mmCIF file of C-alpha atoms in Angstrom:
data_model
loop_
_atom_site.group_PDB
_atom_site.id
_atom_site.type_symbol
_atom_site.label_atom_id
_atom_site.label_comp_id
_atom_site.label_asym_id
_atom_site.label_seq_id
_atom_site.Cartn_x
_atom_site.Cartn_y
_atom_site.Cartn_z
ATOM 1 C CA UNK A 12 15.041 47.446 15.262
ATOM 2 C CA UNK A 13 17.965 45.347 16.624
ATOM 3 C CA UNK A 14 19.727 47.018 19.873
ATOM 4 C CA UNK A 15 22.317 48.787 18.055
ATOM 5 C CA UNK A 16 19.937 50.486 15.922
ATOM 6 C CA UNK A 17 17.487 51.285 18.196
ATOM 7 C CA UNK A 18 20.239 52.749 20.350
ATOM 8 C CA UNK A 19 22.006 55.045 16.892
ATOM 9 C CA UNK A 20 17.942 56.041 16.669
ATOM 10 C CA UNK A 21 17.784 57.799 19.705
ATOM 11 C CA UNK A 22 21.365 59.136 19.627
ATOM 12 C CA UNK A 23 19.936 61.008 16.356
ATOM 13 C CA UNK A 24 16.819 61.708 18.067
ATOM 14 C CA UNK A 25 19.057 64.127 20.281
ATOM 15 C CA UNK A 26 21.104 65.459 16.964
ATOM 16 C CA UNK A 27 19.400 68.848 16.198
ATOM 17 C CA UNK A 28 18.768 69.885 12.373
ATOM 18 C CA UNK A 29 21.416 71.925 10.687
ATOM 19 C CA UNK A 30 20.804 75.305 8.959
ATOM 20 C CA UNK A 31 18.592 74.806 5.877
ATOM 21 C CA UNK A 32 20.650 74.929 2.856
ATOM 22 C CA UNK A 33 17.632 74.826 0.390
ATOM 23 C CA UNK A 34 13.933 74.905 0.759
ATOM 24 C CA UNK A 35 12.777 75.037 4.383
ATOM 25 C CA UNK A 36 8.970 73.858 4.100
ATOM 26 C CA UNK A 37 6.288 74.130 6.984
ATOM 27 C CA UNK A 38 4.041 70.944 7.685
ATOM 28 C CA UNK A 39 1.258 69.129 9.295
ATOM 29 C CA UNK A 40 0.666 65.763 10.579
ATOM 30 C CA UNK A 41 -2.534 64.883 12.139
ATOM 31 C CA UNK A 42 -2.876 61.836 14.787
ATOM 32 C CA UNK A 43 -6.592 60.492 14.677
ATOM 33 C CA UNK A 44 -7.424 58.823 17.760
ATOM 34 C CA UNK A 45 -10.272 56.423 18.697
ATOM 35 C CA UNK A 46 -11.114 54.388 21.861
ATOM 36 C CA UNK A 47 -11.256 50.739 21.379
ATOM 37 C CA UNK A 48 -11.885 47.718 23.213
ATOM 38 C CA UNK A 49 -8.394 46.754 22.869
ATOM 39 C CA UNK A 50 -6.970 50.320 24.145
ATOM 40 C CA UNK A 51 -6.413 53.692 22.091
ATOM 41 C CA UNK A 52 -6.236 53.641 19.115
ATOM 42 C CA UNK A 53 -4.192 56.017 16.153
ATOM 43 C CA UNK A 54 -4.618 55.600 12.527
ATOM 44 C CA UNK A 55 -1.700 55.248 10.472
ATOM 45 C CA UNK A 56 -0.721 54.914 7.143
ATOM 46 C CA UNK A 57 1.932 52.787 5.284
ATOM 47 C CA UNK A 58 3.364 54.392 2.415
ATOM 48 C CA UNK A 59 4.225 52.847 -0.981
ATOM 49 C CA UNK A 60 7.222 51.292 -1.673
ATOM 50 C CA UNK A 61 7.303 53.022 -4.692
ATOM 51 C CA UNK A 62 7.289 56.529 -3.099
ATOM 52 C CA UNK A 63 11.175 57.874 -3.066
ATOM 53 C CA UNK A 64 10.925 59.138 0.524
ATOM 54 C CA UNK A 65 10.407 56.422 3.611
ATOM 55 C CA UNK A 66 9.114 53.682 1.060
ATOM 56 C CA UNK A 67 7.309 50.999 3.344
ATOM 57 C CA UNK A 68 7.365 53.802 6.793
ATOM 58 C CA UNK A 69 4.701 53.725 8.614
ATOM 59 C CA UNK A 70 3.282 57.348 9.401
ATOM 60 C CA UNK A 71 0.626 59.398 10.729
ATOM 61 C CA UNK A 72 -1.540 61.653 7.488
ATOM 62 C CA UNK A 73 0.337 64.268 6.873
ATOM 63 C CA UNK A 74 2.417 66.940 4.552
ATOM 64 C CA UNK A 75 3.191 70.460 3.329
ATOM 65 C CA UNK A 76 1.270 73.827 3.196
ATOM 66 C CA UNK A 77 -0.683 74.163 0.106
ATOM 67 C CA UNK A 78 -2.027 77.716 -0.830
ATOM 68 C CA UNK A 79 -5.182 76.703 -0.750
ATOM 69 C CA UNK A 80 -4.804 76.559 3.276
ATOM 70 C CA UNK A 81 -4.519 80.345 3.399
ATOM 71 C CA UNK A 82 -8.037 80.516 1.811
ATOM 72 C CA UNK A 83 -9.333 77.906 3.821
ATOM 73 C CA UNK A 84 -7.881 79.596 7.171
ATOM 74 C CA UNK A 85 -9.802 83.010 5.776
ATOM 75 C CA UNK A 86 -13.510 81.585 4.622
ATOM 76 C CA UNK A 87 -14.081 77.844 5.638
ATOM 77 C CA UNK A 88 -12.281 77.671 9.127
ATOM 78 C CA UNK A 89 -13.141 78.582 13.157
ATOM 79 C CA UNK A 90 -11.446 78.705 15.962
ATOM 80 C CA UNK A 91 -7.822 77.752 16.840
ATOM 81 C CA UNK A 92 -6.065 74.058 18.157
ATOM 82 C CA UNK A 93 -5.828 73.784 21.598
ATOM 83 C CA UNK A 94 -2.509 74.203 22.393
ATOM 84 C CA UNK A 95 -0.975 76.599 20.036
ATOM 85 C CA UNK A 96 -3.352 79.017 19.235
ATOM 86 C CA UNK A 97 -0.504 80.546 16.505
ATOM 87 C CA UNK A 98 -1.228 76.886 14.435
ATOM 88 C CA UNK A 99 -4.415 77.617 12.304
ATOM 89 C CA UNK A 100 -2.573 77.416 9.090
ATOM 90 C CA UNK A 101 -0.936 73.981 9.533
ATOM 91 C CA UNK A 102 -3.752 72.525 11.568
ATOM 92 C CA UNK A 103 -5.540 73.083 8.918
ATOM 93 C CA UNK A 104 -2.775 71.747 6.560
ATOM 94 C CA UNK A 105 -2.798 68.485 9.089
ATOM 95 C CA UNK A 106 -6.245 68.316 8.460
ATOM 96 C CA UNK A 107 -6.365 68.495 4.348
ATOM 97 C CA UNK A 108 -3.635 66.243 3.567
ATOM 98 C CA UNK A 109 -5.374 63.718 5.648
ATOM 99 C CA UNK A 110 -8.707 64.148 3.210
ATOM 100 C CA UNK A 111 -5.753 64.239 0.370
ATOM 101 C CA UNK A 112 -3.816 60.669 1.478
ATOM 102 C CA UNK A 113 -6.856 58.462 2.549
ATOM 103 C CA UNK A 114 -9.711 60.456 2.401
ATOM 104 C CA UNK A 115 -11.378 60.888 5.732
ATOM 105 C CA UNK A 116 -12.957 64.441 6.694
ATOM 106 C CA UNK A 117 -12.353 65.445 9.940
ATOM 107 C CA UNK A 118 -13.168 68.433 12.301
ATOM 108 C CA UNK A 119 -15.989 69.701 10.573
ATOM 109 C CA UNK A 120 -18.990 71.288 11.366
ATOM 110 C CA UNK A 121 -21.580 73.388 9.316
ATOM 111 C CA UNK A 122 -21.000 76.708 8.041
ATOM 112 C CA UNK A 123 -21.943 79.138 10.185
ATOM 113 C CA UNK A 124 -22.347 76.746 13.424
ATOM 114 C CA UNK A 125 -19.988 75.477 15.814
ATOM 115 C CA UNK A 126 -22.075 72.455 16.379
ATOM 116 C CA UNK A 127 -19.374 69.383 15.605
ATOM 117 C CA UNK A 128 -20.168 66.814 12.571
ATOM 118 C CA UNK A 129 -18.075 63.772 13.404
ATOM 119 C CA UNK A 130 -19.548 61.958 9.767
ATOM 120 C CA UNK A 131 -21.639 62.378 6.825
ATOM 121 C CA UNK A 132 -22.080 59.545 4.767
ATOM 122 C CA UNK A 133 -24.289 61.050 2.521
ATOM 123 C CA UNK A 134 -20.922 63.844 1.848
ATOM 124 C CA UNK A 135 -18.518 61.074 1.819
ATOM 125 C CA UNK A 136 -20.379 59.157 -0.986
ATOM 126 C CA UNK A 137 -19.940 61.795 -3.415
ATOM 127 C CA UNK A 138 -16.465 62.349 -2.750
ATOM 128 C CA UNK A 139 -14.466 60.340 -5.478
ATOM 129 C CA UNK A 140 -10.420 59.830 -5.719
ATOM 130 C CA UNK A 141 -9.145 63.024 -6.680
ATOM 131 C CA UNK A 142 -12.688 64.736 -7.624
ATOM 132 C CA UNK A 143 -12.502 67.730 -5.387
ATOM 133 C CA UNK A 144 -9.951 69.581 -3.348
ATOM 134 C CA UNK A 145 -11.027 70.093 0.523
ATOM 135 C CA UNK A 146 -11.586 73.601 -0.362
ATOM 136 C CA UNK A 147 -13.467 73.272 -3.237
ATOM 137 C CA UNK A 148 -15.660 70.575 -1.134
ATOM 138 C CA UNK A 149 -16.185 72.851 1.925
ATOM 139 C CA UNK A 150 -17.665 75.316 -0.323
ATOM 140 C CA UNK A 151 -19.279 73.185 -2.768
ATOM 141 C CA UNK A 152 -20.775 71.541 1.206
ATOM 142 C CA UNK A 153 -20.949 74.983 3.157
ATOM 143 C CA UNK A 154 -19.489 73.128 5.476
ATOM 144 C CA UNK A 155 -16.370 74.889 7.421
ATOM 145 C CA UNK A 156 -13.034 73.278 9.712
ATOM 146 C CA UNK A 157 -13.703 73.798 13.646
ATOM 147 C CA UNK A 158 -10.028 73.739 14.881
ATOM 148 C CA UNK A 159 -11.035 73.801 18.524
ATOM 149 C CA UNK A 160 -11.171 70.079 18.229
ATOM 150 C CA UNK A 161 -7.523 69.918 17.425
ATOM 151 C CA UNK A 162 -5.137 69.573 19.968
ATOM 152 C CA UNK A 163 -1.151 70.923 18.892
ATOM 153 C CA UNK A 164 0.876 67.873 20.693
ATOM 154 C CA UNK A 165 4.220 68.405 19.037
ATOM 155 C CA UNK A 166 7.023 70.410 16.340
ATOM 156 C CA UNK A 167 9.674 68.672 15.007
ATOM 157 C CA UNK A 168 11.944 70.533 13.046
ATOM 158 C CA UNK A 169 13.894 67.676 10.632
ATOM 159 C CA UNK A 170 15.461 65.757 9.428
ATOM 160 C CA UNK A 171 17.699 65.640 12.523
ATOM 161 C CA UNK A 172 21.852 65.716 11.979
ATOM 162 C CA UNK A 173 21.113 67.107 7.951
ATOM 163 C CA UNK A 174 20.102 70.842 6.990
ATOM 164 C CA UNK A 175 16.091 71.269 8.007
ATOM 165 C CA UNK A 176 13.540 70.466 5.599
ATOM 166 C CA UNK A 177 10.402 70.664 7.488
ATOM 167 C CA UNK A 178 9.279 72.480 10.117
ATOM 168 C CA UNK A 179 6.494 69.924 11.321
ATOM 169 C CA UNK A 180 3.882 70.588 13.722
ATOM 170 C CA UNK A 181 2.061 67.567 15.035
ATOM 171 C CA UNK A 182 -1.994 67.885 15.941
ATOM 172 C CA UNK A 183 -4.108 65.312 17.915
ATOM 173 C CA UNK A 184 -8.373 64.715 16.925
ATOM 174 C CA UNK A 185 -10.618 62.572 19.113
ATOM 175 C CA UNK A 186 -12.588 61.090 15.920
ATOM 176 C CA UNK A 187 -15.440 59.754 17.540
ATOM 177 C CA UNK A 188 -16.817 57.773 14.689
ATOM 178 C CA UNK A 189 -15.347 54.130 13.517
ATOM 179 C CA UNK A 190 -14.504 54.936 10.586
ATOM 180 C CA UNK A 191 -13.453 51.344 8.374
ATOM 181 C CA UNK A 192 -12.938 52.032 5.167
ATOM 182 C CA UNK A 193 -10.777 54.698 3.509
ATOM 183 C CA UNK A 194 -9.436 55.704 -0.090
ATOM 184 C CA UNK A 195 -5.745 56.602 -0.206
ATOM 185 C CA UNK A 196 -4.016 57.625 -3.278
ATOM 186 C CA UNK A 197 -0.941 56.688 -4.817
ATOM 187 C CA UNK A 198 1.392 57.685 -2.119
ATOM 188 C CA UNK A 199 -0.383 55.370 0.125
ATOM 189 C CA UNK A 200 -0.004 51.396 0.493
ATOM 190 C CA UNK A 201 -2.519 50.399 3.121
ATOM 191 C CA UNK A 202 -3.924 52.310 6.130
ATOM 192 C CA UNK A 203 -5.660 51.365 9.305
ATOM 193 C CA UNK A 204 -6.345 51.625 12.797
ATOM 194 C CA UNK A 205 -3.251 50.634 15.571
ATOM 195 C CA UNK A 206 -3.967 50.101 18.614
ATOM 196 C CA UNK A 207 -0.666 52.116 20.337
ATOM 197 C CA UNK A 208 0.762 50.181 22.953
ATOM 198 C CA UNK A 209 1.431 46.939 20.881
ATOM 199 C CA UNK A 210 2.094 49.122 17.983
ATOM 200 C CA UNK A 211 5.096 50.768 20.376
ATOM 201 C CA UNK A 212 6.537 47.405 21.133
ATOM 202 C CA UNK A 213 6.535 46.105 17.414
ATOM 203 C CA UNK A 214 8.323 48.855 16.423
ATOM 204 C CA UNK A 215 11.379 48.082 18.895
ATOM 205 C CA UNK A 216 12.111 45.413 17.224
ATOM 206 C CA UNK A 217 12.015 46.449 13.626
ATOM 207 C CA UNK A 218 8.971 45.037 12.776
ATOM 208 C CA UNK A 219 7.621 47.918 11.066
ATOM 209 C CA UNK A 220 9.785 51.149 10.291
ATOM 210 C CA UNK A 221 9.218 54.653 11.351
ATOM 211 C CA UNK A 222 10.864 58.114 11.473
ATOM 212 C CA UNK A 223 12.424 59.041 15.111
ATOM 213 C CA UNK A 224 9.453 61.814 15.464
ATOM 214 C CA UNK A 225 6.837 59.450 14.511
ATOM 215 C CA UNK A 226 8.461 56.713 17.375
ATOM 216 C CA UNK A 227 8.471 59.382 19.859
ATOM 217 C CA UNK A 228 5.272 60.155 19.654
ATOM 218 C CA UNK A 229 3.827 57.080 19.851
ATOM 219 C CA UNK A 230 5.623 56.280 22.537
ATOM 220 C CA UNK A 231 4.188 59.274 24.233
ATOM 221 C CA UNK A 232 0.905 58.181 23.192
ATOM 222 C CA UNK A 233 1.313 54.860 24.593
ATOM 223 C CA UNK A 234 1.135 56.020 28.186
ATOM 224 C CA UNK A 235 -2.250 57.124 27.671
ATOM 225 C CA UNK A 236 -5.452 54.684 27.919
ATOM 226 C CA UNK A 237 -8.276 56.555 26.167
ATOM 227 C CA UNK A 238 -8.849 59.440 23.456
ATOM 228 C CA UNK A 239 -9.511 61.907 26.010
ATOM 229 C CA UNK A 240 -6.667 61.836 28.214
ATOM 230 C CA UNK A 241 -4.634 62.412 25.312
ATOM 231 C CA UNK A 242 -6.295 64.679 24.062
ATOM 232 C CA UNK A 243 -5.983 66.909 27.235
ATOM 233 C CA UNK A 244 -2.093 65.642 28.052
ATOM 234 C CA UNK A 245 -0.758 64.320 25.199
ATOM 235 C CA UNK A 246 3.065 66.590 24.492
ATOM 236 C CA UNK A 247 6.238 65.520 22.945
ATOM 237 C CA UNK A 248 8.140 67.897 21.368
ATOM 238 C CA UNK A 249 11.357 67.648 19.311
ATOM 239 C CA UNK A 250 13.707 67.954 21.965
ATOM 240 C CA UNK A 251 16.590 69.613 20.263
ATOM 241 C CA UNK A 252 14.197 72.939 19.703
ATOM 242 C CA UNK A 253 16.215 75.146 22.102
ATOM 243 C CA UNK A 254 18.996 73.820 20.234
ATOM 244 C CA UNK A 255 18.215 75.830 17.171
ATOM 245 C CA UNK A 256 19.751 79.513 17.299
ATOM 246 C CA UNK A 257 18.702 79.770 13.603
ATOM 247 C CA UNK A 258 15.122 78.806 13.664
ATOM 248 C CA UNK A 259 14.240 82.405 14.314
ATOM 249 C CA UNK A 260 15.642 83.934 11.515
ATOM 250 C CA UNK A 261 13.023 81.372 9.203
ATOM 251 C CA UNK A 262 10.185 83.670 9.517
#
């Protein structure tokens, strides 16, 4: 981003969301962290130029509630994120678009144990491009979602200075396994591992493009060195929330 546009950024940044005027849609986004020998790491996702929202943005997994969460929440999941224990639902949404986008299975452990499964190969060879849903592969698995290794770090409520859209809350994982190779779908251009802090200073000046709640938090993230301090610190909230006299009457 040059100055001036880095500068009308964060002057939206601080523009709250208007009153929806159509469909008001809850989310999750999931940041998957990872130590490195080059620093922490996140891994992000660039979407498609073909996609009509944010072609070519770089962004963390992520997207809407699905019904099948509710089901999910009920029979395959434990536990509650760290940090909001209110977030089951859209943890777990954080959690299932990220198998949807680039399929990596996260937080898992085995039905009827808390013990935590950071991989299984021998699952993640059967799962082809669009061949099962997560809840159909929990149960086809017995294999269940521990949310206790979630983290909530963030809600952004968006876009900012145009009616809301999403209500987005943001969720942190220490994945503790270096994972390499991915399959994304069609939204989904190319998707890797970043380490944060030169990530942070690329994206000053424009050399990739993300959304204001996306640069926030990575520049939150950037102040931490390793997975874990994150994962016990790591906060950045949409700072326009108290802002939002309306949000209340959403539920």
């Amino acid at each position: 981003m040059s100055d001036k546009i880095m500068e009308e950024d964060k002057a939206l940044t601080a523009i709250p969301a208007y009153r929806p005027t159509g469909r008001f849609r809850k989310a999750g986004t999931l940041l998957v962290l990872r130590n490195s020998s080059s620093g922490l790491q996140v891994l992000m996702e660039k979407r498609s130029q073909t996609m009509r929202f944010l072609p070519g943005y770089l962004a963390f997994p992520g997207g809407t509630e699905d019904e099948q969460d509710k089901i999910i929440a009920e029979q395959y999941a434990i536990g509650s994120p760290s940090g909001y224990e209110g977030g089951r639902l859209w943890a777990i949404t954080a959690v299932r678009e990220t198998f949807e986008e680039i399929g990596l299975l996260t937080a898992l452990s085995m039905k009827g144990s808390t013990g935590r499964i950071d991989s299984c190969p021998e699952q993640y060879a059967s799962v082809e491009k669009n061949s099962y849903s997560l809840l159909e592969w929990l149960r086809f698995n017995e294999y269940q979602l521990n949310l206790t290794q979630l983290r909530c770090v963030g809600r952004w409520i968006g876009p900012h200075g145009q009616p809301a859209q999403f209500d987005t809350w943001f969720f942190a994982i220490h994945h503790q396994v270096d994972e390499e190779s991915f399959s994304y779908n069609e939204e989904v251009a190319e998707v890797g591992w970043q380490t944060v802090e030169p990530l942070v200073k690329e994206i000053h000046p424009g050399l990739v493009k993300v959304v204001p709640p996306t640069r926030v938090m990575l520049e939150n993230l950037s102040q931490f060195e390793t997975a874990e301090s994150a994962m016990s610190q790591l906060t950045a909230h949409d700072p326009t929330l108290s802002m939002l006299d309306w949000l209340e009457d959403m539920k």
